[in-house]
mmCIF file of C-alpha atoms in Angstrom:
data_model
loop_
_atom_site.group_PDB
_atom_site.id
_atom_site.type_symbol
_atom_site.label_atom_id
_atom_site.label_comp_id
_atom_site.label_asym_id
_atom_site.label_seq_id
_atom_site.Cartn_x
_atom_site.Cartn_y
_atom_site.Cartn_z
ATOM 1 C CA UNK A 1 25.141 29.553 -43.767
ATOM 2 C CA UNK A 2 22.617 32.197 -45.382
ATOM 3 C CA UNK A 3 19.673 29.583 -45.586
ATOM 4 C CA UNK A 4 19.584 29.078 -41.818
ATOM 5 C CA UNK A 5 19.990 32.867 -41.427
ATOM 6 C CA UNK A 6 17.236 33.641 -43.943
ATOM 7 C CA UNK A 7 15.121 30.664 -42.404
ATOM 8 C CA UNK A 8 15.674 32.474 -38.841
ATOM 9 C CA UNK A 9 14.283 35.727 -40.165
ATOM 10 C CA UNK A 10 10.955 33.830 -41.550
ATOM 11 C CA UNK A 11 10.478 31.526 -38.147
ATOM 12 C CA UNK A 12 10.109 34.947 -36.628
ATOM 13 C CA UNK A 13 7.440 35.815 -38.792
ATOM 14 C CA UNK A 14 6.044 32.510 -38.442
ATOM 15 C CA UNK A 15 5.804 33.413 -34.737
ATOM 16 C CA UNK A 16 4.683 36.659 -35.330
ATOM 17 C CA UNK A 17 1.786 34.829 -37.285
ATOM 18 C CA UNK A 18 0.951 32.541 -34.096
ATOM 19 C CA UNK A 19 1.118 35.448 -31.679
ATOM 20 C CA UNK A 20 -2.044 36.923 -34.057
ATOM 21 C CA UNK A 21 -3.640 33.946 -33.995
ATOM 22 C CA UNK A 22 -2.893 32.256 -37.220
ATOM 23 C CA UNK A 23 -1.287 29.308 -38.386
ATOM 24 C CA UNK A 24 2.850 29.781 -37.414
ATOM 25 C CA UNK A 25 3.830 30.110 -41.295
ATOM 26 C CA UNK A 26 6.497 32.927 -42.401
ATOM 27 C CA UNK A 27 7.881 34.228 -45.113
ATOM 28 C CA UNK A 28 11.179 36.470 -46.420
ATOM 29 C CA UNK A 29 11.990 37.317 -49.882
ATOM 30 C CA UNK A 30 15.935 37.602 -50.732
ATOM 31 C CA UNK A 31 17.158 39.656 -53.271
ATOM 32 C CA UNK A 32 21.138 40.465 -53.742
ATOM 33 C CA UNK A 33 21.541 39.697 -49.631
ATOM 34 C CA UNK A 34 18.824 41.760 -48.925
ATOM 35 C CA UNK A 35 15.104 40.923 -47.618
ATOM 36 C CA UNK A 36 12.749 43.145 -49.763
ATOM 37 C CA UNK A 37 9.561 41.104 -48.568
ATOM 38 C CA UNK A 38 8.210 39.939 -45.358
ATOM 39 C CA UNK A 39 4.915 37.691 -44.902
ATOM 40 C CA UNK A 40 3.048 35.805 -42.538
ATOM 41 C CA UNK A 41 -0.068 34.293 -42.175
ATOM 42 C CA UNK A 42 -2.996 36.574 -42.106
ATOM 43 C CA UNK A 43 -6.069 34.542 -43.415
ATOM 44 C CA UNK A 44 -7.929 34.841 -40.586
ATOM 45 C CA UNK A 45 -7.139 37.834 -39.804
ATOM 46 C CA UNK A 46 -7.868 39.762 -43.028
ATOM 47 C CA UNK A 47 -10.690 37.485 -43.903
ATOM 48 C CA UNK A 48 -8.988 36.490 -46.894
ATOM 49 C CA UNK A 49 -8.100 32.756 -48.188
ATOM 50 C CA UNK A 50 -5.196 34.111 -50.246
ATOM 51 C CA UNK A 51 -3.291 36.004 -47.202
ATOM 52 C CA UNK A 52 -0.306 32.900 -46.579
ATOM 53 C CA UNK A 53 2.998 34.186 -45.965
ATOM 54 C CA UNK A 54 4.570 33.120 -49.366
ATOM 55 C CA UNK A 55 1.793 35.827 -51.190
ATOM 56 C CA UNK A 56 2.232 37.894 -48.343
ATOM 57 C CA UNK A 57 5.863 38.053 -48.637
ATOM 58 C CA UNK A 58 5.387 38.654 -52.466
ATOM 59 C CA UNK A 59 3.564 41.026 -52.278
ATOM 60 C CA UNK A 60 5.582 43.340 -49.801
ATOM 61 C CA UNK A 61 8.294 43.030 -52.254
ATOM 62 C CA UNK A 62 6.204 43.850 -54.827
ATOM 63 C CA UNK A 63 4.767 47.534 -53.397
ATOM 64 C CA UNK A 64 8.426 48.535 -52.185
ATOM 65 C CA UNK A 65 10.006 47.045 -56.164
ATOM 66 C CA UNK A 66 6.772 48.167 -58.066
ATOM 67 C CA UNK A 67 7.226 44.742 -59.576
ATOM 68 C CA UNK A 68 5.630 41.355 -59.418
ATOM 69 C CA UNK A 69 8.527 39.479 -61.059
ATOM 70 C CA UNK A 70 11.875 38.711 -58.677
ATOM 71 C CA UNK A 71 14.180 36.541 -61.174
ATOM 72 C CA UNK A 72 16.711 36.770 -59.061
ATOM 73 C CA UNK A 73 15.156 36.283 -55.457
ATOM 74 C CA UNK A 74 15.169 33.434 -53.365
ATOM 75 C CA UNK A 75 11.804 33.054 -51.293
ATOM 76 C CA UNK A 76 12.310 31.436 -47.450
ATOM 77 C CA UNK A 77 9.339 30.095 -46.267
ATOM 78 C CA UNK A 78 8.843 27.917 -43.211
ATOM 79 C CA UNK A 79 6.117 25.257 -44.239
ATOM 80 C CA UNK A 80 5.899 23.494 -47.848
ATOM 81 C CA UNK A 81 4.076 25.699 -49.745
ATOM 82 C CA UNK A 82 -0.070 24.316 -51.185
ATOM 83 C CA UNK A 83 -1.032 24.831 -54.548
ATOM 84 C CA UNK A 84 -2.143 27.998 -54.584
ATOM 85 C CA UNK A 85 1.591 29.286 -53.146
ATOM 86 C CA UNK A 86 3.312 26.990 -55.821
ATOM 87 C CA UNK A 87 1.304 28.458 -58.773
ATOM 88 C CA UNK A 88 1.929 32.438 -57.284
ATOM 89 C CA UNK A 89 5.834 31.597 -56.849
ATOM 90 C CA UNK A 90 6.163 30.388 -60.695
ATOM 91 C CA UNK A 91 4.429 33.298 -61.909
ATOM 92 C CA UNK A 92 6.458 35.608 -59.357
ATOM 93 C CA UNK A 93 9.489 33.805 -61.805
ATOM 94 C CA UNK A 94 11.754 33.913 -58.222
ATOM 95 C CA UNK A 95 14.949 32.204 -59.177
ATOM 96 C CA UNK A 96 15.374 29.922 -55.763
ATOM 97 C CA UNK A 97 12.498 28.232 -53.321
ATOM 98 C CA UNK A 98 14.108 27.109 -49.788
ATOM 99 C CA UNK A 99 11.300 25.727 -47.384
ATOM 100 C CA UNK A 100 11.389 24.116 -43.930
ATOM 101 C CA UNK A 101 9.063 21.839 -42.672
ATOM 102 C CA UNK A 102 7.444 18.916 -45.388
ATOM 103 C CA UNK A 103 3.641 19.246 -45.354
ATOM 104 C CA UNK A 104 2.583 15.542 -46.035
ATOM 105 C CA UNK A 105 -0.876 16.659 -46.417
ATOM 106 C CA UNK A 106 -1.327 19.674 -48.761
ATOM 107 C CA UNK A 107 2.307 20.404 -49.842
ATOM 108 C CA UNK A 108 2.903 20.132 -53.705
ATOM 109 C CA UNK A 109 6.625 20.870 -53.843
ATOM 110 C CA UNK A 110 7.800 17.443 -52.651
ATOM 111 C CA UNK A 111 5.259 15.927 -50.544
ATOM 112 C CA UNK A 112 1.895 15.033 -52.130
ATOM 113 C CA UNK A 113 2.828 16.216 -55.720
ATOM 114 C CA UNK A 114 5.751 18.062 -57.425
ATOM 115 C CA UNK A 115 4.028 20.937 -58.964
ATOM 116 C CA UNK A 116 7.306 22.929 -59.490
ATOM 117 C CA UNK A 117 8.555 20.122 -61.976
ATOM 118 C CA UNK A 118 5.459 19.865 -64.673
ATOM 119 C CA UNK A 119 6.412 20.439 -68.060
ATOM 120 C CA UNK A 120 3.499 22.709 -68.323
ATOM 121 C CA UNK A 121 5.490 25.859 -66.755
ATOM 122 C CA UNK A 122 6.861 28.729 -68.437
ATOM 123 C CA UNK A 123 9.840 29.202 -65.392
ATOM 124 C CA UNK A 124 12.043 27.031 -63.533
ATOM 125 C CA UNK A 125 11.981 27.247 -59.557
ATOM 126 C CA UNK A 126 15.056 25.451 -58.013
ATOM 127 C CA UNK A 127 13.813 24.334 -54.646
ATOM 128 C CA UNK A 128 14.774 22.779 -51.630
ATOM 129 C CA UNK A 129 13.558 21.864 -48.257
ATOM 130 C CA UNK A 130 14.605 20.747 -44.514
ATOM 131 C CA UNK A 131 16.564 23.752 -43.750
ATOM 132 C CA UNK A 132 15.593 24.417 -40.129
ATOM 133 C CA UNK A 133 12.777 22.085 -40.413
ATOM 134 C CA UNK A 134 12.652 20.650 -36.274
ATOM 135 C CA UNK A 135 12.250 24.339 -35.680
ATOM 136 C CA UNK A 136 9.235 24.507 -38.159
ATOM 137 C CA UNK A 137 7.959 21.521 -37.005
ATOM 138 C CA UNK A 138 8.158 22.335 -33.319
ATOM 139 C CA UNK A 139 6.146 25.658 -33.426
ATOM 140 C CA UNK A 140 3.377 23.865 -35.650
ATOM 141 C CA UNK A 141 2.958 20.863 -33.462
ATOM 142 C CA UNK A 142 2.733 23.563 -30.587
ATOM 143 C CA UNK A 143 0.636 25.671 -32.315
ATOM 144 C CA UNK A 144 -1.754 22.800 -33.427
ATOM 145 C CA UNK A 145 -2.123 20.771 -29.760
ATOM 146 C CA UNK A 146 -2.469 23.644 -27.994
ATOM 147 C CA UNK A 147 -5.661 24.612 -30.420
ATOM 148 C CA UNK A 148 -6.968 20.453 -30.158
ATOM 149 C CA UNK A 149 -6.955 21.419 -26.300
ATOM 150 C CA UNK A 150 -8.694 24.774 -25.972
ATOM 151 C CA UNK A 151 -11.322 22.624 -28.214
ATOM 152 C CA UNK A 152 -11.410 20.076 -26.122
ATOM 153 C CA UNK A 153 -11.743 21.606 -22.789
ATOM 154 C CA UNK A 154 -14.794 23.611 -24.629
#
């Protein structure tokens, strides 16, 4: 199935994003069977609140397309994208969301809130999650206990 295959590519980024340092969150932008964008997470890295691998993504499609707007895209990302992610992949008007893991605590697609469904929008994002979501899961619990225990042992 493309999703998994499309999921595959952004778990790799997602590791490419722990191997830096950063939270394991990738990111692949689809266009016409095609990825045009790659992100990961580089907050800490660039010093920059912004840098998660949805806008990341985005934005490498955007240099390479000299556009901001992907109508026909579908954006793969590996974690349920926050609020700032949600707002950037409305106005990026990408036709089709498909996301991994659930994040309970500060995902708005499904989780805590359904941002993509206000009436308030201007564009539509058809979204939906779980695809490859153990393998998600499994490099953020990793990720996340083996940061509680370098703490720890500090």
């Amino acid at each position: 199935m493309n999703d998994e295959r499309w999921m595959c590519e952004a778990l790799k980024l997602a590791q490419r994003a722990e191997d830096e340092g950063e939270v394991p969150v990738g990111a692949v932008l689809v266009l016409d069977n095609e990825i045009i964008g790659r992100g990961w997470n580089r907050s800490i890295q660039l010093h920059d609140t912004s840098a998660h691998a949805e806008v990341m993504a985005l934005r490498d499609a955007g240099q390479t397309h000299t556009n901001y707007r992907f109508p026909d895209a579908t954006l793969y990302v590996t974690l349920e994208p926050c609020m700032m992610c949600a707002g950037v992949i409305v106005h990026s008007r990408i036709k089709r969301l498909v996301y991994a893991a659930s994040d309970p605590k500060t995902g708005v697609i499904e989780s805590s809130e359904k941002l993509l469904d206000l009436d308030c929008h201007n564009h539509r994002v058809v979204y939906q999650g779980g695809t490859l979501s153990d393998e998600s899961s499994q490099l953020l619990k990793t990720f996340f206990a083996r940061k509680r225990k370098i703490r720890m042992n500090k």
